mmCIF file of C-alpha atoms and ligand atoms in Angstrom:
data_model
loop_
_atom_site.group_PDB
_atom_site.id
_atom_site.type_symbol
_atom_site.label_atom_id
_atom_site.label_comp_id
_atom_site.label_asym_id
_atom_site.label_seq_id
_atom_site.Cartn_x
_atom_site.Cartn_y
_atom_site.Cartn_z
ATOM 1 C CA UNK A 14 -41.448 84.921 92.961
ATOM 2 C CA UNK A 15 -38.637 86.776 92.717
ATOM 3 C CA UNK A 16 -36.465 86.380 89.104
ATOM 4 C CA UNK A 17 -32.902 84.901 89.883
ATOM 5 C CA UNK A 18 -30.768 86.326 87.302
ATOM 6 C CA UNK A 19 -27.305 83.754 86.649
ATOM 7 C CA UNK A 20 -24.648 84.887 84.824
ATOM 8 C CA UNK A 21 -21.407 83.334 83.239
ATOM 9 C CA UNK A 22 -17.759 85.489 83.027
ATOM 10 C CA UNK A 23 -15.827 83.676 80.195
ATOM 11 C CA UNK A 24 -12.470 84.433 78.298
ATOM 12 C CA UNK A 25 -8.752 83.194 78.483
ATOM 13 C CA UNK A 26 -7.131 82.364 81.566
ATOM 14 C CA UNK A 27 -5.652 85.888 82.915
ATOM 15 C CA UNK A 28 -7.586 88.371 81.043
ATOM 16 C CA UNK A 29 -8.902 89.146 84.784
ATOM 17 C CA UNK A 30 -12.488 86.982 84.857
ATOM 18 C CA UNK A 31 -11.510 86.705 88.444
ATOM 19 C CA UNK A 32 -11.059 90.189 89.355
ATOM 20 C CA UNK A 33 -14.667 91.344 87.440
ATOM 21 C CA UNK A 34 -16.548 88.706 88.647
ATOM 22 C CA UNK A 35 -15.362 89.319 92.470
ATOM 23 C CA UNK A 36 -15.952 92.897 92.367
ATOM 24 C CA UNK A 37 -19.081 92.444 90.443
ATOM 25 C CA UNK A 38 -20.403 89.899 93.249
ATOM 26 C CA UNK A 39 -19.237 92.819 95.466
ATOM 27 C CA UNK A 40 -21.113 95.450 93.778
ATOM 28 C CA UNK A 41 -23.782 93.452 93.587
ATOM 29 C CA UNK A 42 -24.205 92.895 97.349
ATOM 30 C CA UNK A 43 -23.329 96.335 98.400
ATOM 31 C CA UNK A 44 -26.627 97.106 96.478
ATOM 32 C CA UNK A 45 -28.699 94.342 98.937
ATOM 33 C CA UNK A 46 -28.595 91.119 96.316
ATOM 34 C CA UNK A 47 -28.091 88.008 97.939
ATOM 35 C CA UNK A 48 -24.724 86.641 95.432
ATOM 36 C CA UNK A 49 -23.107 83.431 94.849
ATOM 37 C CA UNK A 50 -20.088 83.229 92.991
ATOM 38 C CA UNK A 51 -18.726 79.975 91.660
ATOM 39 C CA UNK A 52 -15.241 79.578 90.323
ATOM 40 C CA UNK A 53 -15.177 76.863 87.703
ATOM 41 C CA UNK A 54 -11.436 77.343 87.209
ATOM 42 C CA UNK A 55 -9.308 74.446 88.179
ATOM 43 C CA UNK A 56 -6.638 76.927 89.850
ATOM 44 C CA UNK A 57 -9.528 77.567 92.187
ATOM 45 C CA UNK A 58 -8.545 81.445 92.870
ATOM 46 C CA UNK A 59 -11.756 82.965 91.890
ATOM 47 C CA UNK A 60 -13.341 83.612 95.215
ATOM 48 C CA UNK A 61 -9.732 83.994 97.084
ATOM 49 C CA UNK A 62 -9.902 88.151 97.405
ATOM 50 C CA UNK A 63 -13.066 87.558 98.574
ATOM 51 C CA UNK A 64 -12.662 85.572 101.441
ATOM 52 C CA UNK A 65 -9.581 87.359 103.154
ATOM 53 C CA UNK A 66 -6.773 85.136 100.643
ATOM 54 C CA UNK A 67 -8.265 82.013 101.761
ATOM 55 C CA UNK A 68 -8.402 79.428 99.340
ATOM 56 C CA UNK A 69 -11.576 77.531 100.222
ATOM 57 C CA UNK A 70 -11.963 73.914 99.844
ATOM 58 C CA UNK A 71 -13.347 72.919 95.780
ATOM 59 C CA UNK A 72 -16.269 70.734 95.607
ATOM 60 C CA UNK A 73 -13.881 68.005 93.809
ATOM 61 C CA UNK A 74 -11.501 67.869 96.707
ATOM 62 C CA UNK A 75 -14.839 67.444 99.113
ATOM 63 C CA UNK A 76 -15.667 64.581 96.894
ATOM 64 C CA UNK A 77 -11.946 63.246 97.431
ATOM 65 C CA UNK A 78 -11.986 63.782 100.942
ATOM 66 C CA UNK A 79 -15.503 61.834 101.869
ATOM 67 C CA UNK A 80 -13.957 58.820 99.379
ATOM 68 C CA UNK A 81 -10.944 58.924 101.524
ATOM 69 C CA UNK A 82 -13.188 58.731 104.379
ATOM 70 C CA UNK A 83 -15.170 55.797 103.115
ATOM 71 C CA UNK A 84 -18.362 57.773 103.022
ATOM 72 C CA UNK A 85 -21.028 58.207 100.499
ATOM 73 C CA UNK A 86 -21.512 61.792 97.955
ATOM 74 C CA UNK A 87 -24.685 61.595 99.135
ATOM 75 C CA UNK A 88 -23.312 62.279 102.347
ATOM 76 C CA UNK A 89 -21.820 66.016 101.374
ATOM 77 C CA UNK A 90 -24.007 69.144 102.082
ATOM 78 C CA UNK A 91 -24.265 72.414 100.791
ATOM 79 C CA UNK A 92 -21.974 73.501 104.083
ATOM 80 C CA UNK A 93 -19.281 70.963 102.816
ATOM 81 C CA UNK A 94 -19.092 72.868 99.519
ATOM 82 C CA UNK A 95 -20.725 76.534 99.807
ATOM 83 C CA UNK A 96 -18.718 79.096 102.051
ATOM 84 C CA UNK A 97 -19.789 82.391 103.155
ATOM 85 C CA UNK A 98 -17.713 84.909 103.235
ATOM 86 C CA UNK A 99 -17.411 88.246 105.817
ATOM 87 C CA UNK A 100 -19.452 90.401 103.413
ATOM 88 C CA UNK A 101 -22.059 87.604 103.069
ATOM 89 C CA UNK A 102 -20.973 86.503 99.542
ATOM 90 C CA UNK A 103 -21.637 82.603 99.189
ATOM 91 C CA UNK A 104 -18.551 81.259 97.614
ATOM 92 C CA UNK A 105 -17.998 77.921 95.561
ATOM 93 C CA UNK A 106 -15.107 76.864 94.104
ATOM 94 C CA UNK A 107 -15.117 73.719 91.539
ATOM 95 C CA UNK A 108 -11.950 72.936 91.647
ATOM 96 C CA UNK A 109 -10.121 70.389 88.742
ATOM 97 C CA UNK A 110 -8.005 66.986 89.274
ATOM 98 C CA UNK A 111 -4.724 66.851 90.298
ATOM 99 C CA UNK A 112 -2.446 68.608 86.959
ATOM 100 C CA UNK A 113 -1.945 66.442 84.403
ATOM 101 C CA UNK A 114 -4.480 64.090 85.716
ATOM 102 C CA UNK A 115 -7.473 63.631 83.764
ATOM 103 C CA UNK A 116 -10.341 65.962 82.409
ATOM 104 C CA UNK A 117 -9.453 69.628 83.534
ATOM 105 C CA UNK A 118 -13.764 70.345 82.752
ATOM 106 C CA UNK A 119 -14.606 67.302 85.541
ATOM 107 C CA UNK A 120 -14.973 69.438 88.721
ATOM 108 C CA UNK A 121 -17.375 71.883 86.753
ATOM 109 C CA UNK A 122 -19.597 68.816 85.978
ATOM 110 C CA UNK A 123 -19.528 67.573 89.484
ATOM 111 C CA UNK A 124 -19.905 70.701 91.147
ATOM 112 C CA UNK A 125 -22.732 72.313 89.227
ATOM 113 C CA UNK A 126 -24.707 69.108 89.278
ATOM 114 C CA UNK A 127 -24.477 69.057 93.261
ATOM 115 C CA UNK A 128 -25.374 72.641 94.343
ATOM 116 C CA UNK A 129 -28.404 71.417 91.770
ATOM 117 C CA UNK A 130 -29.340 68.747 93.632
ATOM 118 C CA UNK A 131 -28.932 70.751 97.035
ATOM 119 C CA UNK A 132 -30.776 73.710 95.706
ATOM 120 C CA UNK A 133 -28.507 76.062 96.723
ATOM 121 C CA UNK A 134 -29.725 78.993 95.183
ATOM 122 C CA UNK A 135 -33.066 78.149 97.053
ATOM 123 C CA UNK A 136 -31.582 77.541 100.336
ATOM 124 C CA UNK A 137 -29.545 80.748 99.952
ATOM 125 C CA UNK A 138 -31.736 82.959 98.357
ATOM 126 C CA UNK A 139 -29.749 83.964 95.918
ATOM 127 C CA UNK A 140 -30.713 86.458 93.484
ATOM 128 C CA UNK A 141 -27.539 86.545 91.739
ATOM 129 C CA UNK A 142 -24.989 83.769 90.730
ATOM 130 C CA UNK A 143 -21.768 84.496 88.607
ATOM 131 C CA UNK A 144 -19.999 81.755 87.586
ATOM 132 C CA UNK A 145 -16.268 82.886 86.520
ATOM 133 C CA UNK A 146 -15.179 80.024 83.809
ATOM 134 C CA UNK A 147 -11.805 79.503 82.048
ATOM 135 C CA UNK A 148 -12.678 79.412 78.780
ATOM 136 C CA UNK A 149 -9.428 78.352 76.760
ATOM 137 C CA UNK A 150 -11.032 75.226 76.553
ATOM 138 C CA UNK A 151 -14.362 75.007 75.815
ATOM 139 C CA UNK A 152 -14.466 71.214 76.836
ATOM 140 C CA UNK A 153 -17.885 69.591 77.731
ATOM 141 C CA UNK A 154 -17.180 70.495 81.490
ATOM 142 C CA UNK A 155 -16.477 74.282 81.018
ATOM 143 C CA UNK A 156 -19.026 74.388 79.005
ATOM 144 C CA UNK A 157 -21.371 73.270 81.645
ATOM 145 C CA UNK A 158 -22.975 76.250 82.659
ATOM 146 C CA UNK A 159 -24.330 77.292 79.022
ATOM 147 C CA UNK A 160 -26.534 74.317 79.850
ATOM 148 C CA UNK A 161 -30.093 74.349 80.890
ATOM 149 C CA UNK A 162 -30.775 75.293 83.597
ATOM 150 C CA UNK A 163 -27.753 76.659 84.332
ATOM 151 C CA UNK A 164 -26.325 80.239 83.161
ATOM 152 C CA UNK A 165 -28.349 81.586 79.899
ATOM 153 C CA UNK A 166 -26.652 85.102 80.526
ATOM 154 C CA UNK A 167 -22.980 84.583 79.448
ATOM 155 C CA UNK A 168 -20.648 87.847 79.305
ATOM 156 C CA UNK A 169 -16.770 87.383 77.439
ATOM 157 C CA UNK A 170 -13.773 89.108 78.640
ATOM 158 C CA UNK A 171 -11.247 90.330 75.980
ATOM 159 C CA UNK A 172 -8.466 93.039 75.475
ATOM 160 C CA UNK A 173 -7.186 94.668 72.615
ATOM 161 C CA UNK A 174 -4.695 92.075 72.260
ATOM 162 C CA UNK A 175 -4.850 88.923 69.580
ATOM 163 C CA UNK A 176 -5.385 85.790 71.377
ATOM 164 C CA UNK A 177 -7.562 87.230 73.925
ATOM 165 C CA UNK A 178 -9.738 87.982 71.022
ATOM 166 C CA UNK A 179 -8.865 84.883 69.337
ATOM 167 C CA UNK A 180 -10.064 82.723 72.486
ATOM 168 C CA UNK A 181 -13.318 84.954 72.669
ATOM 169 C CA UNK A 182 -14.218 83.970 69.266
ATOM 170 C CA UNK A 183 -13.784 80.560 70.037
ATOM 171 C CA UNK A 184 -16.259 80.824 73.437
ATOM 172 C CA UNK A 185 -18.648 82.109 70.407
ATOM 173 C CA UNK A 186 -18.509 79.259 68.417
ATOM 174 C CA UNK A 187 -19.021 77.163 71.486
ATOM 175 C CA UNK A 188 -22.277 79.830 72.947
ATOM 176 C CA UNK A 189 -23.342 79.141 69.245
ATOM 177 C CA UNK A 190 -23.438 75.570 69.391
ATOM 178 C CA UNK A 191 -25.351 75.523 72.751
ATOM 179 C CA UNK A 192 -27.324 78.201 71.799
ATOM 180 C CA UNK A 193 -29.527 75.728 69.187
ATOM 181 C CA UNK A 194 -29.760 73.526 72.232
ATOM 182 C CA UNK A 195 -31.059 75.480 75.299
ATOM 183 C CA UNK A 196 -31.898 79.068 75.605
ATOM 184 C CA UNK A 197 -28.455 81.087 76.211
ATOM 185 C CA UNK A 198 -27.415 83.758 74.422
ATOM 186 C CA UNK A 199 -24.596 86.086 74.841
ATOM 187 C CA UNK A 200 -25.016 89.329 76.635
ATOM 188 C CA UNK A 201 -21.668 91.049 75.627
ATOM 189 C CA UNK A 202 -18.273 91.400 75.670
ATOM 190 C CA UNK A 203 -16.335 93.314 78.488
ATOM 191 C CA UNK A 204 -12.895 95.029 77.912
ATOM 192 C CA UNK A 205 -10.493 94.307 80.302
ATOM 193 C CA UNK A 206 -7.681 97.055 79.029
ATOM 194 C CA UNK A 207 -3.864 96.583 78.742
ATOM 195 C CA UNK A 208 -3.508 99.633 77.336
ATOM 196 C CA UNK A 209 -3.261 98.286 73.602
ATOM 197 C CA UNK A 210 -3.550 101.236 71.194
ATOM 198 C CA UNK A 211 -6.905 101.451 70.057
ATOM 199 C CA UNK A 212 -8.136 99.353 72.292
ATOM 200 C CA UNK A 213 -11.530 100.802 72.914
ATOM 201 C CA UNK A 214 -11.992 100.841 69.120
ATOM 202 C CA UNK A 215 -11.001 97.304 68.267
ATOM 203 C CA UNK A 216 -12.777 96.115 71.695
ATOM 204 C CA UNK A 217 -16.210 97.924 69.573
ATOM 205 C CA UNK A 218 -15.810 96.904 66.403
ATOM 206 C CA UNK A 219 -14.883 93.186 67.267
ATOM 207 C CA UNK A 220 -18.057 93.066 69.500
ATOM 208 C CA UNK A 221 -20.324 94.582 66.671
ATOM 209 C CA UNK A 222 -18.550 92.023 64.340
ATOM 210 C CA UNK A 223 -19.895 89.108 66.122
ATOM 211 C CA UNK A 224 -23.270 90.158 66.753
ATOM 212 C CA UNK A 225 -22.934 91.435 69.696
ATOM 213 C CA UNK A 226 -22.052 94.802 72.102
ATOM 214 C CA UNK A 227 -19.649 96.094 74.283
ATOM 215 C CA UNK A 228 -21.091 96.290 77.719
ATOM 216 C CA UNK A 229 -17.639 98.052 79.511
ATOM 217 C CA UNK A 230 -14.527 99.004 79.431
ATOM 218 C CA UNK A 231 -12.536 98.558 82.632
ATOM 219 C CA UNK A 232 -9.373 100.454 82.284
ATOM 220 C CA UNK A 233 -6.374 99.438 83.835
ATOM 221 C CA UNK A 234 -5.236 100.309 87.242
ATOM 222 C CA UNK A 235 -2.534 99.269 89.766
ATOM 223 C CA UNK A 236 -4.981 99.450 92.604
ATOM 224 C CA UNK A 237 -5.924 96.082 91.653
ATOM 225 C CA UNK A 238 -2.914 94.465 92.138
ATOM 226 C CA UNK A 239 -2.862 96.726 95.399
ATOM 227 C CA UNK A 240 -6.060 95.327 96.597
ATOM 228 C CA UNK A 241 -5.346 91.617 95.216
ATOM 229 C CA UNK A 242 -1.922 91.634 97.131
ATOM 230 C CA UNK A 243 -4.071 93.208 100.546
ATOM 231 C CA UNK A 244 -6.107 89.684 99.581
ATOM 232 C CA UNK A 245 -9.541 92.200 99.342
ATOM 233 C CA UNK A 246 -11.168 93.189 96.007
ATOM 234 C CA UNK A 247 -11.123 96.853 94.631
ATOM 235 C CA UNK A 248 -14.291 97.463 96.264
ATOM 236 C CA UNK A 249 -13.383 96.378 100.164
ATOM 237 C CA UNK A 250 -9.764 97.702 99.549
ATOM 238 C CA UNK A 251 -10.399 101.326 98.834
ATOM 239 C CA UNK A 252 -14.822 101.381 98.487
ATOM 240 C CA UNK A 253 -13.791 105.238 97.163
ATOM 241 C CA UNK A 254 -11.793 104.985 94.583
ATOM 242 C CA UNK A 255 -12.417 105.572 90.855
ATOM 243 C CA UNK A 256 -11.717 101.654 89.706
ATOM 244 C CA UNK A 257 -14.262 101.079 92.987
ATOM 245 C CA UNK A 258 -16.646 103.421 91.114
ATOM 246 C CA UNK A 259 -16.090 101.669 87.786
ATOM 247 C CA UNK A 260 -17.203 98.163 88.666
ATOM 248 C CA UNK A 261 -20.610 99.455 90.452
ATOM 249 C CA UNK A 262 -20.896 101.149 87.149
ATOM 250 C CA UNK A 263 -20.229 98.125 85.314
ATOM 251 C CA UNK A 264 -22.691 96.340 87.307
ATOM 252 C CA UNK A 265 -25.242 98.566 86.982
ATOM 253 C CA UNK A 266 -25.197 97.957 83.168
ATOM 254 C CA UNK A 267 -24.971 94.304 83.692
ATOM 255 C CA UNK A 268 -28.284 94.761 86.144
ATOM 256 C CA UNK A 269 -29.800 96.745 83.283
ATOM 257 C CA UNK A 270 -28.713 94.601 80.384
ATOM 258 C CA UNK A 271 -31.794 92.522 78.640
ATOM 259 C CA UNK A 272 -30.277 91.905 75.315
ATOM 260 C CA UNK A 273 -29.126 88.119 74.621
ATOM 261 C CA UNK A 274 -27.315 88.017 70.927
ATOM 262 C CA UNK A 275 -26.441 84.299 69.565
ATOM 263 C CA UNK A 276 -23.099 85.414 68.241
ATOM 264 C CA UNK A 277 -21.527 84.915 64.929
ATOM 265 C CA UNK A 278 -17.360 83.915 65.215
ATOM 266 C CA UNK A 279 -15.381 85.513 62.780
ATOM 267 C CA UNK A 280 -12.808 84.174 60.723
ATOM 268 C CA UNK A 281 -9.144 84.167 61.862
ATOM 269 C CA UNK A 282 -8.195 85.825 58.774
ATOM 270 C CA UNK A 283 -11.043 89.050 59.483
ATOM 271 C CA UNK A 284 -9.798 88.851 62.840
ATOM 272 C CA UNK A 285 -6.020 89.032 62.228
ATOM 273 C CA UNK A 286 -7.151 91.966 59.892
ATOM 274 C CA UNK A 287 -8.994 93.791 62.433
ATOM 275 C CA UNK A 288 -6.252 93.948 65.054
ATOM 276 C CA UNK A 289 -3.650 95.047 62.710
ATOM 277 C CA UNK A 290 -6.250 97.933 61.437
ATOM 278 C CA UNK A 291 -5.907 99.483 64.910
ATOM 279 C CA UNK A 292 -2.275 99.280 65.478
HETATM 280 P P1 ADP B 19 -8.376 85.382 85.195
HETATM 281 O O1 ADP B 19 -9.326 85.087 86.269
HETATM 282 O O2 ADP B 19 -9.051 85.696 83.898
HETATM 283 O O3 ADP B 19 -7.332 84.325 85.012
HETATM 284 P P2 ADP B 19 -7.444 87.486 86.997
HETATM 285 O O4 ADP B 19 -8.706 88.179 87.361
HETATM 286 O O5 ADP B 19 -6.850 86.547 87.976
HETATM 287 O O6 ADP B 19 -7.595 86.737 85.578
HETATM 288 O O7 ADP B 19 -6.401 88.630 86.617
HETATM 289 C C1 ADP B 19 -5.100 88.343 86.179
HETATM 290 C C2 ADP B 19 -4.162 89.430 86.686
HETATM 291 O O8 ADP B 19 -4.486 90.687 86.078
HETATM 292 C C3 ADP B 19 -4.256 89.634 88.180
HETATM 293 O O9 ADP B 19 -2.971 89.716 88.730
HETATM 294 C C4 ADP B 19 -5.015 90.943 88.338
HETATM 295 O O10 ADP B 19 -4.614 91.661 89.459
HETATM 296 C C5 ADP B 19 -4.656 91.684 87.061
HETATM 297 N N1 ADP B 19 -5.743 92.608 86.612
HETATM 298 C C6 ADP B 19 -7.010 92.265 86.299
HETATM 299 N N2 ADP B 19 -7.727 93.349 85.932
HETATM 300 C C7 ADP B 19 -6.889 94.423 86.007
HETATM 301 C C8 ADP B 19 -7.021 95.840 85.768
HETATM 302 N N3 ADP B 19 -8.168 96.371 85.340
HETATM 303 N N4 ADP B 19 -5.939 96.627 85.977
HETATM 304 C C9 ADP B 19 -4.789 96.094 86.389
HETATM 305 N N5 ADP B 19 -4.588 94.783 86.632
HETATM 306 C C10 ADP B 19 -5.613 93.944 86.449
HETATM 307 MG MG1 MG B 20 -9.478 83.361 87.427
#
């Protein structure tokens, strides 16, 4: 049988978790894998560049829907929730309650435990799943797919800057906590740069800090706001460009990664330190 591998993107909302894990589910498929990527975001953007802009219907607003309908949960399928997109990328988006409106984590829960119960990644095939997570809040429901049987592979997204770091430790203490429970482990940490001096450096050091590695460094480049405002990730916008070329390379080392570290958080004070010793 053929090894499924399921990974989880997490870091603070608009460190660009979106933009790697669509372009990594596009890298991915360009190279014959059969991908599912599952935003467990409540703004339910994660899968929007790769289905032409679209916003696709969340798995919590399904659920609404058939209760507005008078019909049972039972009653949704795997075509009510799962949407494939013009590459061939299977698409779910969680989705979250209305703002303000009661556990932000819920549609995570709900979500996860249906494609379960549908076996999706059976019925698809897949041999890849990325689930993109905001991780400012490490509630119970983001931190859903740490769980078994969900994603042991998880991968954090930082920059150079302070409370992108400071939120990554926090995922750590939360991959930590899980990690005693069920068998996840962290695989690294990717840099997402914003051009912070020394970013590279502190993006190294902070990873070998915690236990753990830097897997990439993305550097920043306007074509992605080019290709996000064409609705199309890097890879369908301009397939020959160098940021194009950096995410296959990025996957590749994902693809080749086998390490799992069960990472130490730092202390806000060594933290604080270590940014300052760069700028
Ligand atoms: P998240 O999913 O973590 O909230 P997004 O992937 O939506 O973050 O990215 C936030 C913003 O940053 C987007 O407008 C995106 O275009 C931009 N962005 C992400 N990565 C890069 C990059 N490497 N270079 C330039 N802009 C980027
Ligand atoms: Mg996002």
């Amino acid at each position: 049988m053929r090894r499924m591998r399921q990974i989880a993107i997490y870091g603070k909302g608009g460190i660009g978790k979106s933009t790697i894990s669509s372009n990594l589910s596009m890298a991915l498929h360009e190279r014959g894998l059969n991908v599912m990527q599952i935003g467990c975001d409540p703004k339910r953007d994660s899968t929007r560049v790769l289905t032409n802009g679209k916003f696709i219907t969340s798995v919590l607003d399904t659920y609404r829907a058939f209760h507005d309908k008078g019909r049972k949960d039972s009653d949704i399928s795997l075509e009510d929730i799962v949407f494939r997109s013009d590459d061939g990328i299977y698409c779910v988006e969680a989705g979250g309650p209305k703002p303000g409106v009661g556990c932000a984590g819920r549609g995570v829960l709900t979500a996860l435990q249906k494609l379960k119960d549908l076996d999706a990644f059976g019925t698809y095939n897949i041999d890849f799943a990325i689930y993109d997570v905001l991780g400012d809040v490490v509630c119970g429901g983001f931190a859903m797919p740490m769980r078994e049987g969900f994603s042991k592979e998880i991968y954090i997204v930082i920059s150079g800057e302070f409370m992108a770091l400071y939120a990554a430790n926090n995922i750590c203490e939360a991959i930590k906590t899980f990690a005693s429970r069920s068998k996840i482990g962290l695989g690294g940490v990717i840099c997402n740069s914003r051009n912070v001096d020394g970013e590279r450096e502190i993006a190294e050091e902070f990873s070998r800090r915690i236990g753990s590695k830097l897997i990439y460094f993305v550097p920043r480049d306007n074509i992605v706001q080019e290709a996000e405002i064409n609705k199309k990730t890097v890879i369908a916008y301009d397939p020959k460009s160098n940021q194009a070329d950096v995410y296959r390379d990025m996957a590749r080392r994902i693809l080749a990664n086998d390490r799992l570290d069960i990472p130490k958080p730092i202390d806000i004070e060594e933290l604080e330190d270590l940014v300052q010793s760069y700028s």
